[in-house]
mmCIF file of C-alpha atoms in Angstrom:
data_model
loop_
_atom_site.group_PDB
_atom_site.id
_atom_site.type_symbol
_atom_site.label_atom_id
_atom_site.label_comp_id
_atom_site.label_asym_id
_atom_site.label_seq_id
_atom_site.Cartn_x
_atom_site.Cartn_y
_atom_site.Cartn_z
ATOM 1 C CA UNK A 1 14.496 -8.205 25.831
ATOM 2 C CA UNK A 2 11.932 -5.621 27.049
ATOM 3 C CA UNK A 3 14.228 -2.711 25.944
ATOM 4 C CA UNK A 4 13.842 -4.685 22.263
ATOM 5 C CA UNK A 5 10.008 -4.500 22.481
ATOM 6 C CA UNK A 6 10.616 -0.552 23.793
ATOM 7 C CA UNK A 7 12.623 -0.038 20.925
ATOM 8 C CA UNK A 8 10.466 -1.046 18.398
ATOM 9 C CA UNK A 9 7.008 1.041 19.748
ATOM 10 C CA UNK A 10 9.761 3.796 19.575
ATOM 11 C CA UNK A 11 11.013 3.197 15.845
ATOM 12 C CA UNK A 12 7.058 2.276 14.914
ATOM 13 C CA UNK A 13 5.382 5.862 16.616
ATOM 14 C CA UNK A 14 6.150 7.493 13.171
ATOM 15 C CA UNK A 15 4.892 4.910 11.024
ATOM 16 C CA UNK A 16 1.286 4.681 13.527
ATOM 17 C CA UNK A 17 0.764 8.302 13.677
ATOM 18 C CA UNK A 18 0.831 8.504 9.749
ATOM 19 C CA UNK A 19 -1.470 5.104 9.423
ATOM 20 C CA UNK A 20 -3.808 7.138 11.701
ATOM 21 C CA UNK A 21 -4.172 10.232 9.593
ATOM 22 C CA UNK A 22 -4.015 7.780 5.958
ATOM 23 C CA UNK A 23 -6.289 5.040 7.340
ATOM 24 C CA UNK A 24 -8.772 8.250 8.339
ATOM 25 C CA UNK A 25 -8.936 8.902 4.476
ATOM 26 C CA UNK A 26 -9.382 4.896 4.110
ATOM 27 C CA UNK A 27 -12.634 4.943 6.771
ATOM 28 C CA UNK A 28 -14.209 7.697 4.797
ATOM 29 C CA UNK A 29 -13.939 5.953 1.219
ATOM 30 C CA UNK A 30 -15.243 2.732 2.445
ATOM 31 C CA UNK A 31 -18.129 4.758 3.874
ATOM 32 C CA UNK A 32 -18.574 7.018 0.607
ATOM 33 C CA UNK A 33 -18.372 3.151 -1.346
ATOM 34 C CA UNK A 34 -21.268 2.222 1.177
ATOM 35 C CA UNK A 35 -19.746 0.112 3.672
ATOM 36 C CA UNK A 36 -20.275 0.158 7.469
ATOM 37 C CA UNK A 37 -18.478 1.744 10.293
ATOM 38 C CA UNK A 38 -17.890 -1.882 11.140
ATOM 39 C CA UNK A 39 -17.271 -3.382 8.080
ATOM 40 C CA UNK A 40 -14.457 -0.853 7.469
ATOM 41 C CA UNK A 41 -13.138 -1.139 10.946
ATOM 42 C CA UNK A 42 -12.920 -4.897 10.024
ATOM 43 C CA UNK A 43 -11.233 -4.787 6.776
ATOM 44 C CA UNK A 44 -8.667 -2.539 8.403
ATOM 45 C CA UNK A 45 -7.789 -4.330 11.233
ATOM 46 C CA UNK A 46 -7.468 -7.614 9.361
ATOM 47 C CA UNK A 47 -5.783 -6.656 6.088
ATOM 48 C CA UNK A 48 -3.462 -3.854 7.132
ATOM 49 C CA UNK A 49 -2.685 -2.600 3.599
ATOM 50 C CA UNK A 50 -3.945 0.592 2.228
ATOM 51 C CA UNK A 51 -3.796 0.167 -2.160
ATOM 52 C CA UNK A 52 -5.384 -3.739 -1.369
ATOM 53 C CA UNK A 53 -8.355 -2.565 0.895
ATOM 54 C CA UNK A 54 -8.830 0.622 -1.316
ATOM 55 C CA UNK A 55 -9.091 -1.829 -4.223
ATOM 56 C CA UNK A 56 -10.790 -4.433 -2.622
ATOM 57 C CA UNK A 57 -13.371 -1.933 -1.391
ATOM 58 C CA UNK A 58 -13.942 -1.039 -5.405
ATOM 59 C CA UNK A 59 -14.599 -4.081 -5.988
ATOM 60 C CA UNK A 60 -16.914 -4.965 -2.875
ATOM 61 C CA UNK A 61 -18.688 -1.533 -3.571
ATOM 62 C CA UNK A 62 -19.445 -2.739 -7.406
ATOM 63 C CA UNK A 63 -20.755 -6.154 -5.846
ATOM 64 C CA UNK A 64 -17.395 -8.073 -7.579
ATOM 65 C CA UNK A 65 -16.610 -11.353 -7.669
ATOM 66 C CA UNK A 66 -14.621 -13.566 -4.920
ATOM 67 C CA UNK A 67 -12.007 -13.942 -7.990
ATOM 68 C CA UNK A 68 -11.788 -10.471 -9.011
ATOM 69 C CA UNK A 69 -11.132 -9.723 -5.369
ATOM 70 C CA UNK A 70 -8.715 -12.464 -4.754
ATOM 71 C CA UNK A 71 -6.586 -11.870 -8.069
ATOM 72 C CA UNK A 72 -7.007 -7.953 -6.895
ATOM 73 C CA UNK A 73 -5.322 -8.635 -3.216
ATOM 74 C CA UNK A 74 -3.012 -11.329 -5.007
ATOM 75 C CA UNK A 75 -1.228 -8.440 -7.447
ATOM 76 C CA UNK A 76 -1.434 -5.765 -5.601
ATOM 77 C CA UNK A 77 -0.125 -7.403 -2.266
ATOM 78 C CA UNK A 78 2.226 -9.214 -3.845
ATOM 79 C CA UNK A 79 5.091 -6.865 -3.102
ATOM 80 C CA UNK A 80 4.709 -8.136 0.778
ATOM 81 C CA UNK A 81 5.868 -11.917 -0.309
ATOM 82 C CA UNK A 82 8.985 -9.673 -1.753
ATOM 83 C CA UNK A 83 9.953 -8.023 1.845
ATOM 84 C CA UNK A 84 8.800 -10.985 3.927
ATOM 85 C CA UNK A 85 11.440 -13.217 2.066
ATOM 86 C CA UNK A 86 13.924 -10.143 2.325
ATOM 87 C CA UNK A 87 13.586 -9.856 6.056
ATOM 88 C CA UNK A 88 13.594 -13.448 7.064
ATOM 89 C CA UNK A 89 17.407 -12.958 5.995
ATOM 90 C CA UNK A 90 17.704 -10.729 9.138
ATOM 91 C CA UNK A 91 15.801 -12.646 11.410
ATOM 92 C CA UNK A 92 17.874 -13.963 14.342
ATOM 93 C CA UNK A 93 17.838 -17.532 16.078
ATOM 94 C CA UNK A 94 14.457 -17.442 18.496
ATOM 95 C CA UNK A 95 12.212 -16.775 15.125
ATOM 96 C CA UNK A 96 10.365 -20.178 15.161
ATOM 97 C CA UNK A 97 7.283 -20.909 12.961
ATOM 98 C CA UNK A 98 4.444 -19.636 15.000
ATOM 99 C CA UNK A 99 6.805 -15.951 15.925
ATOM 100 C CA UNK A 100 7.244 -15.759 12.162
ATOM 101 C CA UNK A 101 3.154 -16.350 11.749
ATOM 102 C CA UNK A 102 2.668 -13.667 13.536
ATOM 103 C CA UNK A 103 4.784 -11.285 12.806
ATOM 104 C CA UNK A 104 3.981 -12.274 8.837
ATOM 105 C CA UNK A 105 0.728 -10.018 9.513
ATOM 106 C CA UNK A 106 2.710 -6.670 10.243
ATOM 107 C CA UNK A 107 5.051 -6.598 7.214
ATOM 108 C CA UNK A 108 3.557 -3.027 5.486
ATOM 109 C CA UNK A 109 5.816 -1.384 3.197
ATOM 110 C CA UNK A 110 6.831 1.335 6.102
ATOM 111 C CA UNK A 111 7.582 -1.576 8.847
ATOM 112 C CA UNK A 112 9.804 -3.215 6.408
ATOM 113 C CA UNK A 113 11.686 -0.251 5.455
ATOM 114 C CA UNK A 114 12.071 0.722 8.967
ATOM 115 C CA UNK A 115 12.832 -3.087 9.559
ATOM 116 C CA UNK A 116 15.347 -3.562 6.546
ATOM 117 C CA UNK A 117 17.298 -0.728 7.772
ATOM 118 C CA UNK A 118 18.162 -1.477 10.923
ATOM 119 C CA UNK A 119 21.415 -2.950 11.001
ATOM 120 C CA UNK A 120 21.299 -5.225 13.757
ATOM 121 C CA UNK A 121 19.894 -9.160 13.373
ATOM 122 C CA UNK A 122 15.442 -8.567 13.974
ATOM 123 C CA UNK A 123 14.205 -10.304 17.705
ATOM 124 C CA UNK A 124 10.672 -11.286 17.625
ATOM 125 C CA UNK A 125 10.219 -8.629 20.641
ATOM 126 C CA UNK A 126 11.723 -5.735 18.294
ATOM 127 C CA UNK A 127 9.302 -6.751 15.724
ATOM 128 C CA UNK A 128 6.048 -7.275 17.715
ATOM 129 C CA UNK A 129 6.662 -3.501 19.222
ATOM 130 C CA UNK A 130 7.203 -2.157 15.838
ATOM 131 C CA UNK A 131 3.789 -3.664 14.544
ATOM 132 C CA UNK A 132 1.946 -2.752 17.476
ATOM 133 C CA UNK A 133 1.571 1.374 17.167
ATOM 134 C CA UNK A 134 0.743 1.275 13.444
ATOM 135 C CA UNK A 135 -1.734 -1.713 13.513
ATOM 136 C CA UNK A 136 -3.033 0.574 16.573
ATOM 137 C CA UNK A 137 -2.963 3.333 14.584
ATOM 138 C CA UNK A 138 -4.268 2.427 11.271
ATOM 139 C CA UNK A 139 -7.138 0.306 13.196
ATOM 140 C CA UNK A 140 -8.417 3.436 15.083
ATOM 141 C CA UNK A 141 -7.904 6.221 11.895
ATOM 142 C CA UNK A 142 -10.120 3.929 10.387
ATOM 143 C CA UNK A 143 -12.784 3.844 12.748
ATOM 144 C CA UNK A 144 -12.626 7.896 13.581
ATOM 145 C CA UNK A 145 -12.447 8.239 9.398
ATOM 146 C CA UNK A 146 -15.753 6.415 9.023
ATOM 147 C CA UNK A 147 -17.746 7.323 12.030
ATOM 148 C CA UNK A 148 -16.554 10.708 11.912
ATOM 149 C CA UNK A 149 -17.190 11.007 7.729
ATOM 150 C CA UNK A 150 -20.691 11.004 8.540
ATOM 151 C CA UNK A 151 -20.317 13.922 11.177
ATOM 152 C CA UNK A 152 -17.496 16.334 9.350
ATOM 153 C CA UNK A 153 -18.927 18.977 6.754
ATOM 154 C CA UNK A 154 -19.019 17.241 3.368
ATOM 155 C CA UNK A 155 -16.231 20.638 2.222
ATOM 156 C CA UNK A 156 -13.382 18.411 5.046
ATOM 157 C CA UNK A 157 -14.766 15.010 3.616
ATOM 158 C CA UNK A 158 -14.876 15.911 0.417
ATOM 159 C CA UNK A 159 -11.253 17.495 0.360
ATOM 160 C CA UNK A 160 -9.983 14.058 2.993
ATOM 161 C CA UNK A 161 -10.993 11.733 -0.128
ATOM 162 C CA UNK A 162 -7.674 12.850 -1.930
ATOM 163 C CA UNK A 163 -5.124 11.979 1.232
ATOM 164 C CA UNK A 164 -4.456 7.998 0.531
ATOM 165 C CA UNK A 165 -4.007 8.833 -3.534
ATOM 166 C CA UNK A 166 -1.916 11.782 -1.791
ATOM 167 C CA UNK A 167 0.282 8.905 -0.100
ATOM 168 C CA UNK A 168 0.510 6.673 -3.186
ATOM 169 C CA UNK A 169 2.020 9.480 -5.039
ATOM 170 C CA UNK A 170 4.342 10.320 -2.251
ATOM 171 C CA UNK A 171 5.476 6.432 -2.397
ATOM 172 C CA UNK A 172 5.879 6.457 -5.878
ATOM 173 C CA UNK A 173 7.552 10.143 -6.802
ATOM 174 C CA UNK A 174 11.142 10.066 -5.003
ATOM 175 C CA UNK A 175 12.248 6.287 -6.650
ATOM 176 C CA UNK A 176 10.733 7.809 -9.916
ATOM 177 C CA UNK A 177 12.722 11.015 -9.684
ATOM 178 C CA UNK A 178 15.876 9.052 -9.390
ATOM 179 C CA UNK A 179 15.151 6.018 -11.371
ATOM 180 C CA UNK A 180 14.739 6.624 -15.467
ATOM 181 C CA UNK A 181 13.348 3.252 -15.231
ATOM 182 C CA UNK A 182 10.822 3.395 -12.659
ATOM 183 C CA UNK A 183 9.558 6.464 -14.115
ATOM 184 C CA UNK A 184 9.077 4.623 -17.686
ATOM 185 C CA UNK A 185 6.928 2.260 -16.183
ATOM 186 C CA UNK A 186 4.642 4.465 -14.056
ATOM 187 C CA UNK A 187 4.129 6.857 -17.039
ATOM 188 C CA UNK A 188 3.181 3.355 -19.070
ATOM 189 C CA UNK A 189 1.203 2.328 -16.216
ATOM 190 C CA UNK A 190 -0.451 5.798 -16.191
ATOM 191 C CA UNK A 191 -1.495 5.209 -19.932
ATOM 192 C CA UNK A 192 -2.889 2.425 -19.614
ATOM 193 C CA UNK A 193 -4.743 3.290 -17.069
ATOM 194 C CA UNK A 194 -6.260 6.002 -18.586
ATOM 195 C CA UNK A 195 -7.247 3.844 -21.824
ATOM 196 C CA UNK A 196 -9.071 1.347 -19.246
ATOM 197 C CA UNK A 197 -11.247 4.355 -17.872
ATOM 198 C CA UNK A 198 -12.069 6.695 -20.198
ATOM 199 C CA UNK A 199 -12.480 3.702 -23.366
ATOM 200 C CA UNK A 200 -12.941 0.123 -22.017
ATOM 201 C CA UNK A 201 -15.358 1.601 -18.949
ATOM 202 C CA UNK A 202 -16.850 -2.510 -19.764
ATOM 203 C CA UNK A 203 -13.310 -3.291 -17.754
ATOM 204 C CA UNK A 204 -13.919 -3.813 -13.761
ATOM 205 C CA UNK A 205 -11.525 -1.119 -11.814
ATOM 206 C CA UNK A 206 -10.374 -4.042 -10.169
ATOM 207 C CA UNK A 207 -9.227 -5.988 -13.461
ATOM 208 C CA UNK A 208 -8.243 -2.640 -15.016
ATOM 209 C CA UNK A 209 -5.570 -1.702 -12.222
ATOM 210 C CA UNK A 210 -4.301 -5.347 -12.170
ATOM 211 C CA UNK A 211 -3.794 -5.736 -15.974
ATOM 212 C CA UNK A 212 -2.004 -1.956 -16.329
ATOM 213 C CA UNK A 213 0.534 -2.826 -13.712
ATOM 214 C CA UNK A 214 1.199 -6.361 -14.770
ATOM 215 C CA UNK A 215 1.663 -5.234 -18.520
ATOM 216 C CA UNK A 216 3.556 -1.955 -17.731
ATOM 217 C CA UNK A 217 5.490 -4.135 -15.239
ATOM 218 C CA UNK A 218 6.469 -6.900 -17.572
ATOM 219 C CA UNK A 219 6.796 -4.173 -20.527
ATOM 220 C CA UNK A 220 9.595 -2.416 -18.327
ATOM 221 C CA UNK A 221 11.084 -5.560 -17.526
ATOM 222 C CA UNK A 222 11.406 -6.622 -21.441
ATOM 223 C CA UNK A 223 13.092 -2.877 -22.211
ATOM 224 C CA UNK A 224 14.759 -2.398 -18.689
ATOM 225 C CA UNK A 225 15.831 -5.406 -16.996
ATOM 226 C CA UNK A 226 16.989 -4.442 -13.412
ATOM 227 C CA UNK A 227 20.387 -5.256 -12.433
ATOM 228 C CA UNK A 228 21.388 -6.693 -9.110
ATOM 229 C CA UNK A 229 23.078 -3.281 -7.316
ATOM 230 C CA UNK A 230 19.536 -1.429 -8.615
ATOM 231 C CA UNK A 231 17.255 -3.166 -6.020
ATOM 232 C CA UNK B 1 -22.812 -11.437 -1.326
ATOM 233 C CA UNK B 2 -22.329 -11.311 2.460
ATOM 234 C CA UNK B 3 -19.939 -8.195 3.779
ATOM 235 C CA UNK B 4 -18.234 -11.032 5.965
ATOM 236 C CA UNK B 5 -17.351 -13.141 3.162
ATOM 237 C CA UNK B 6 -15.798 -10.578 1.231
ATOM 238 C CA UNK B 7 -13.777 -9.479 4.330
ATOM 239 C CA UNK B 8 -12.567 -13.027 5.253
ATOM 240 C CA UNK B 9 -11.291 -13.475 1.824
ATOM 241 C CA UNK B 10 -9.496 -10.129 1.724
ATOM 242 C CA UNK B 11 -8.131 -10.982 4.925
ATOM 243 C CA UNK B 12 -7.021 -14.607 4.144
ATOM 244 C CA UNK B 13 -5.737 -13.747 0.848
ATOM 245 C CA UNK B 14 -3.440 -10.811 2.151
ATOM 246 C CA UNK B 15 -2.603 -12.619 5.230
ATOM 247 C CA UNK B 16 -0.900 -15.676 2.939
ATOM 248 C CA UNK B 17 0.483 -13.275 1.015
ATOM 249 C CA UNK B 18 3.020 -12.700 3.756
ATOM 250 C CA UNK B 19 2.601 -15.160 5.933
ATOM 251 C CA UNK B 20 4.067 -18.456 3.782
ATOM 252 C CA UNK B 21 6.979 -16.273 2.273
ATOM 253 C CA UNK B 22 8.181 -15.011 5.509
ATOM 254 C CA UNK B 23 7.527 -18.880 7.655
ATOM 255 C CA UNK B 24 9.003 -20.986 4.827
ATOM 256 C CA UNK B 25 11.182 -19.113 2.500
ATOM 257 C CA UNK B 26 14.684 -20.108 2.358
ATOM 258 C CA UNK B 27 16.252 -19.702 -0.948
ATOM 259 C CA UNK B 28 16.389 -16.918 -3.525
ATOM 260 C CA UNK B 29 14.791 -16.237 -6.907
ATOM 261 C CA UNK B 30 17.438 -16.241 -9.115
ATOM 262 C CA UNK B 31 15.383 -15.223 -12.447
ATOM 263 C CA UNK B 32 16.636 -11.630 -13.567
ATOM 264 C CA UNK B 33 13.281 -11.291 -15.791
ATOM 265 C CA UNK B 34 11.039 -12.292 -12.392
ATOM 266 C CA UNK B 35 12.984 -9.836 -10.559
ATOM 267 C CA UNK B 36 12.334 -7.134 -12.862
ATOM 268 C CA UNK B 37 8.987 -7.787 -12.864
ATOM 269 C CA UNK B 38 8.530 -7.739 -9.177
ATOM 270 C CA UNK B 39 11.431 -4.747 -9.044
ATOM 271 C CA UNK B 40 8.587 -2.534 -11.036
ATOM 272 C CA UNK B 41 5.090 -4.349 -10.095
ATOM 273 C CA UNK B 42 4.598 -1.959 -6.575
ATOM 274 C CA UNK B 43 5.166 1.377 -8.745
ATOM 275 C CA UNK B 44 2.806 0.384 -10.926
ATOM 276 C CA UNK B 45 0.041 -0.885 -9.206
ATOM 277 C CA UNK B 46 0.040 2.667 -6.921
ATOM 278 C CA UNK B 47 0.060 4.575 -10.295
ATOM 279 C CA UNK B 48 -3.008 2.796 -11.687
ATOM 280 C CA UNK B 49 -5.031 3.099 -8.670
ATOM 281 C CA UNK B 50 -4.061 6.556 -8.627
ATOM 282 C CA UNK B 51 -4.578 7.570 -12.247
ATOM 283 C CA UNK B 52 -7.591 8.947 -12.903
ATOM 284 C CA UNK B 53 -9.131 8.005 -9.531
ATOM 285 C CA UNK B 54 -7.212 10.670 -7.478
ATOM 286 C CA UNK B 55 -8.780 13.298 -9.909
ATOM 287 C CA UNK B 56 -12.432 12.432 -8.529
ATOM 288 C CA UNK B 57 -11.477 11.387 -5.522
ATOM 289 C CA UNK B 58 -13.066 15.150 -3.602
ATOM 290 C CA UNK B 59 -15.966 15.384 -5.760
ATOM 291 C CA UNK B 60 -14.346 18.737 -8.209
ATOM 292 C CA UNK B 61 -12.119 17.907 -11.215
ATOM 293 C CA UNK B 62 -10.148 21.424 -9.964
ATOM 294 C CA UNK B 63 -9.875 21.275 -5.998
ATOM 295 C CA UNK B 64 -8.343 17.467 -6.870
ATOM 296 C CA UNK B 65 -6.093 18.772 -9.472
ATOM 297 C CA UNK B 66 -5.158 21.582 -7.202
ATOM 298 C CA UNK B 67 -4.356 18.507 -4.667
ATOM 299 C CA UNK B 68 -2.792 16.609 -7.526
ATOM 300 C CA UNK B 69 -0.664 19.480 -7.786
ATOM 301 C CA UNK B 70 0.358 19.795 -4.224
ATOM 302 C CA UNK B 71 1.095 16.210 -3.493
ATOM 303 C CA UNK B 72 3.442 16.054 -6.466
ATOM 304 C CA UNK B 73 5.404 18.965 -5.545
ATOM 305 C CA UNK B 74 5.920 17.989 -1.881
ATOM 306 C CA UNK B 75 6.571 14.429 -3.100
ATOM 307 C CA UNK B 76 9.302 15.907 -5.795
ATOM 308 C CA UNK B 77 11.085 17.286 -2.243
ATOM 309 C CA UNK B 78 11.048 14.095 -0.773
ATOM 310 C CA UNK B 79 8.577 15.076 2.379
ATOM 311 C CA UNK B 80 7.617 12.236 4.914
ATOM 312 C CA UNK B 81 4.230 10.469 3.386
ATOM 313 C CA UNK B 82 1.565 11.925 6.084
ATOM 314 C CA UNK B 83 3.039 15.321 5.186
ATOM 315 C CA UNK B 84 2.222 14.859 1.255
ATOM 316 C CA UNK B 85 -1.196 13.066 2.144
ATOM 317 C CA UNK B 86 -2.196 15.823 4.805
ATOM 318 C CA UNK B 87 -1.120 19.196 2.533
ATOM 319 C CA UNK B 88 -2.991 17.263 -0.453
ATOM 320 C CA UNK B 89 -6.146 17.146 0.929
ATOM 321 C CA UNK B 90 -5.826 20.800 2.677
ATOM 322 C CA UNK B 91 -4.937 22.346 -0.546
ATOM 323 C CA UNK B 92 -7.868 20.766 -1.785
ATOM 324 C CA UNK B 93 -9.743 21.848 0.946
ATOM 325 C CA UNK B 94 -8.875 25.510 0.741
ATOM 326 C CA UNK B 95 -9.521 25.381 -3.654
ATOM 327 C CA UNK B 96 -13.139 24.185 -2.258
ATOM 328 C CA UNK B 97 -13.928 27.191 -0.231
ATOM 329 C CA UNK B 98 -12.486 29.621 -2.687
ATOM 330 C CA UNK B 99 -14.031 28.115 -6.091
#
């Protein structure tokens, strides 16, 4: 059982080491947006999810509503419901209710992945070791991100600004490159995006992200339904 | 509005989110149009918060395109995420110091 817990702080060093350099980035914005060291320390370590906190600080920074920000989390986080319900097909016997509580809270899109592929049935010790480096990780890049924003020349906080969109785009380019389909709706996405910022600036960046995915989304779907062997 | 408040709703919201799927899940959606939807949703939500925000996300239209630039190509080769998000912002970094 112990080698379980080993093996997962093994398989999860990758994922903690990148959260640390990422959730730097992440400390830094929520200081630029004009949040406390604290604050963004807290939103880290409680959320776990870098597109919902760097939307949900927009929307704190612009003094937002309690809606905007829980319809914001809702779409954008939404994708976690997806891989929880995908996992708990892999989960073996000993998962009771409160083991799958807590493990619910680590389910990122790189501790599924890493999670999903592994071919054996998941312990509760596998995944508790697996969550515990990046929740380390992202926790304590947050915290040296926006204490250390304040300290670093504004030319390496400046140029650190660009390393979570930096991510994003190297989540969303290699399933685009191979998928006609996925491509069609981020370059729909993309449009109406820019339509939201540069001619309905009225349009909360919250509400503007939500409604271009959900329409690009549901546009795609309409054109190019997925079939089952895609997903 | 209180910091705190904001936070604990993040937190709650985002913590359901993953929490009620993965304790009481134990069917499948069988919709093909849902699926779709869902299938796409992720991709699109990272393009719209990244489009146009990652353009002034360093302060300078052209040290963040230069990024832009950078990220893409590395991302086009498949390279691990902290290696796209690290040579992003040092490209960007170095366009700073020569502009």
């Amino acid at each position: 059982m112990r080698s379980q817990f080993l093996k997962g702080v093994y398989q999860g060093l990758p994922i903690g080491l990148g959260y640390l350099s990422v959730s730097f980035g992440f400390g830094i914005m929520a200081v630029k947006a004009g949040l406390s060291v604290l604050a963004a320390v807290g939103i880290s370590i409680t959320n776990l999810t870098s597109a919902g906190q760097a939307a949900g600080v927009t929307v704190i920074a612009a003094a937002g509503s309690l809606i905007e920000l829980v319809f914001t989390q809702l779409v954008i986080n939404i994708r976690y419901s997806l891989m929880a319900i995908s996992l708990t097909q892999k989960l073996d016997g000993s998962f009771n209710t409160l083991k799958r509580m807590t493990v619910a809270f680590g389910i990122t899109d790189e501790v599924y992945a890493v999670a999903a592929a592994n071919p054996e049935k998941l312990t509760p010790k596998y995944m508790y070791g697996l969550m515990s480096l990046p929740v380390l990780g992202w926790t304590l890049g947050t915290f040296l991100g926006a204490a250390a924003g304040e300290i670093l020349p504004a030319a390496v906080s400046n140029a650190m600004g660009i390393m979570l969109y930096g991510m994003f785009i190297a989540i969303v380019v290699p399933p685009a490159k191979k998928s006609s389909k996925i491509l069609f709706a981020v370059i729909i996405t993309a449009v109406f995006s820019l339509i939201f910022y540069y001619f309905l600036p009225a349009v909360s960046s919250g509400f503007a992200i939500i409604i271009s995915a959900v329409a690009a989304s549901v546009i795609t779907a309409v054109i190019c339904p997925v079939k089952e062997e895609e997903e | 509005m209180s910091i705190v408040i904001y936070i604990a709703v993040m937190a709650g919201v985002t913590y359901l989110i993953r929490m009620l799927p993965f304790t009481l899940f134990r069917k499948e959606i069988r919709s093909p149009f849902i699926k779709s939807i869902l299938f796409y949703l992720p991709y699109a939500v990272l393009t719209a918060m990244t489009v146009p925000a990652i353009f002034y996300s360093t302060g300078n239209v052209l040290t963040a395109a230069i990024g832009t630039a950078v990220a893409l190509i590395l991302a086009y080769f498949d390279l691990p995420l902290i290696a796209v998000a690290l040579a992003a912002a040092a490209s960007a970094f170095i366009a700073g110091i020569i502009i």
